[in-house]
PDB file of C-alpha atoms in Angstrom:
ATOM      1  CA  UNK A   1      12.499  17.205 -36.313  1.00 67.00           C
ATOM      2  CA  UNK A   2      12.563  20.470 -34.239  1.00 82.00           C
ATOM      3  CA  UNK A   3      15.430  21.830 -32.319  1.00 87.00           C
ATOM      4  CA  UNK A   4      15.765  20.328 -28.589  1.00 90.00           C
ATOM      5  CA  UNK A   5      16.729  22.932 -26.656  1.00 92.00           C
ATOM      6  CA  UNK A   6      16.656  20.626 -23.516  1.00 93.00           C
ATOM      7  CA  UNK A   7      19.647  19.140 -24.181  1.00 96.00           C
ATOM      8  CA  UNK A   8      21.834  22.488 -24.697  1.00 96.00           C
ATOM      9  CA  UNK A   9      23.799  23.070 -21.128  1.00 96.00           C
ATOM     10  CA  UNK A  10      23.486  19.076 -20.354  1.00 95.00           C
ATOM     11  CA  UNK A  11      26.654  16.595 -20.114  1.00 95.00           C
ATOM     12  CA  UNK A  12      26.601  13.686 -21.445  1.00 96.00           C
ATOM     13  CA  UNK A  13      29.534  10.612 -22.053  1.00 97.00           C
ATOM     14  CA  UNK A  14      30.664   9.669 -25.432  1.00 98.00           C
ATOM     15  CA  UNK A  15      29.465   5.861 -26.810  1.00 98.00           C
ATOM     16  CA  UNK A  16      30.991   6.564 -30.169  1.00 98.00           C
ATOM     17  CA  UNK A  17      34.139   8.734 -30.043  1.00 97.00           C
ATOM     18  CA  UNK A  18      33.800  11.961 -32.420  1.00 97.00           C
ATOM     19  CA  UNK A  19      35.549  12.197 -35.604  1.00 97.00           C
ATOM     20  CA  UNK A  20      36.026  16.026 -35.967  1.00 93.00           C
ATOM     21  CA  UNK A  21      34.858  17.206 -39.473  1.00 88.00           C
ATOM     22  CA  UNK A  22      35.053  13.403 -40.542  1.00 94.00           C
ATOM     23  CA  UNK A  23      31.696  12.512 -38.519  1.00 95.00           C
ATOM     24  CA  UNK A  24      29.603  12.219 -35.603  1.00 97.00           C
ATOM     25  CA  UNK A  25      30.018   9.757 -32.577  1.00 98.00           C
ATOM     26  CA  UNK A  26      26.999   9.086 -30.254  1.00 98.00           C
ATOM     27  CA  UNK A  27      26.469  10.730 -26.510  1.00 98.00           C
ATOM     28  CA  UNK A  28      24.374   9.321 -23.746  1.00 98.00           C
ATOM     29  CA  UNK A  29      22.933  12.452 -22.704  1.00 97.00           C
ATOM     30  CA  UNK A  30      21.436  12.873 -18.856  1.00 92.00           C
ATOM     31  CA  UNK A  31      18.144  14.992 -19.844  1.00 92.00           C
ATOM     32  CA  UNK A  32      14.752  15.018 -18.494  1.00 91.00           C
ATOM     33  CA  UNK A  33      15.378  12.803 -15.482  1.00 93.00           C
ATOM     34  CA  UNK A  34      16.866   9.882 -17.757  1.00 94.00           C
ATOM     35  CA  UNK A  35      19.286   8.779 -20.313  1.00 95.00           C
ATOM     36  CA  UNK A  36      18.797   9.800 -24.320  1.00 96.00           C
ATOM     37  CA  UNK A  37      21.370   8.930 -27.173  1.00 97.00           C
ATOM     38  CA  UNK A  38      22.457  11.515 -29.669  1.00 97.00           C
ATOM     39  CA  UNK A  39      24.322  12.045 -32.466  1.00 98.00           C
ATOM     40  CA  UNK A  40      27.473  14.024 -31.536  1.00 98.00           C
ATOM     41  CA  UNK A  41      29.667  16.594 -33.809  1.00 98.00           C
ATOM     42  CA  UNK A  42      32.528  18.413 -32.339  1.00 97.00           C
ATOM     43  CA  UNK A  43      35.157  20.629 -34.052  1.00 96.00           C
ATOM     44  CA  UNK A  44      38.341  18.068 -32.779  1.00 96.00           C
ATOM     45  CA  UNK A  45      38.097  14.564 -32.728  1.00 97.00           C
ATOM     46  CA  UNK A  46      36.791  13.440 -28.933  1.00 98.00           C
ATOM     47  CA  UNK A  47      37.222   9.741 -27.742  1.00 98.00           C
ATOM     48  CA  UNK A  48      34.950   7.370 -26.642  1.00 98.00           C
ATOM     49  CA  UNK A  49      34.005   7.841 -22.900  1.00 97.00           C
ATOM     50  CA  UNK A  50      35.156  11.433 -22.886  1.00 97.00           C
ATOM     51  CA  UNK A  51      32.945  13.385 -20.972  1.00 96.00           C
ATOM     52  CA  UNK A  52      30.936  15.956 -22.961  1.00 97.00           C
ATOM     53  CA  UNK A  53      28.797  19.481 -22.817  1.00 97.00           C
ATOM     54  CA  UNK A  54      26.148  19.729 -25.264  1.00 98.00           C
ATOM     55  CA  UNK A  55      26.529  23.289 -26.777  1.00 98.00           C
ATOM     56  CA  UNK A  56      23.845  23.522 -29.427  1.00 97.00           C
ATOM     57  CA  UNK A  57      20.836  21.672 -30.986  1.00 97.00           C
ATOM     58  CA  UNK A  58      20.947  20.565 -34.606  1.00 95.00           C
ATOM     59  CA  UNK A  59      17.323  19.050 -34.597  1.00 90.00           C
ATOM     60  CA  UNK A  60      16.699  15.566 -35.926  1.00 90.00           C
ATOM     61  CA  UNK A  61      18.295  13.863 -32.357  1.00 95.00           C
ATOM     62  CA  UNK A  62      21.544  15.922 -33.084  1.00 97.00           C
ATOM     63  CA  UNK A  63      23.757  17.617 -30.753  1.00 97.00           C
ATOM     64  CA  UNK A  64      27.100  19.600 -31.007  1.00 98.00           C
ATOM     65  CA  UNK A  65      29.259  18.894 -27.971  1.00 98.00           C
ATOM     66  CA  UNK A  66      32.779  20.206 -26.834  1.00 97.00           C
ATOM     67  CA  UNK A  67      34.721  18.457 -24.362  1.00 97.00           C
ATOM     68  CA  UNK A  68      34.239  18.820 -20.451  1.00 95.00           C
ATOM     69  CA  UNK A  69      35.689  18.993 -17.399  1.00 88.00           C
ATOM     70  CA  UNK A  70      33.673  19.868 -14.360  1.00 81.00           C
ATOM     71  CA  UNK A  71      35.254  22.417 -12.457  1.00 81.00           C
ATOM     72  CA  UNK A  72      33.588  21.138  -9.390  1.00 81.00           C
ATOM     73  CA  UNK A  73      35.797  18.031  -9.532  1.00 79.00           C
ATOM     74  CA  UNK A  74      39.155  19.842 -10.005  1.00 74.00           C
ATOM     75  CA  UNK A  75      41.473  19.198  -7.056  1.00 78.00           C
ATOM     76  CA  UNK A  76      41.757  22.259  -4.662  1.00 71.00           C
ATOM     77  CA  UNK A  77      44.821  24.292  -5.161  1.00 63.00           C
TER      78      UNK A  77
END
């Protein structure tokens, strides 16, 4: 399966927490105006229901992901 670059730039929440090097989890990512489930990597372990931003395609309904905070919902300061 091709690369999706859809998904690159999108946020998603964790299902499956990330495992680092060990393995993938699984992200619910919000992409053309739904829901679609991925296979997540990430360089550090990531828990489940962490918040996630998809950084890169790896084709075959897999995603690398780092974790996010949206800087919109920081508290003013």
């Amino acid at each position: 399966m091709a690369r999706d670059d859809a998904v690159i730039g999108c946020t998603g929440e964790l299902l499956v927490g990330t495992r680092g090097t060990q393995g993938p989890g699984e992200v619910l990512v919000r992409v053309r105006g739904g829901t679609e489930a991925f296979l997540a990597w990430s360089d550090d372990p990531l828990p489940k229901g962490a918040t996630v931003l998809v950084v890169d395609s790896r084709g075959t309904r897999q995603v690398d992901v780092i974790d996010w905070a949206d800087p919109l919902d920081a508290p003013a300061g």
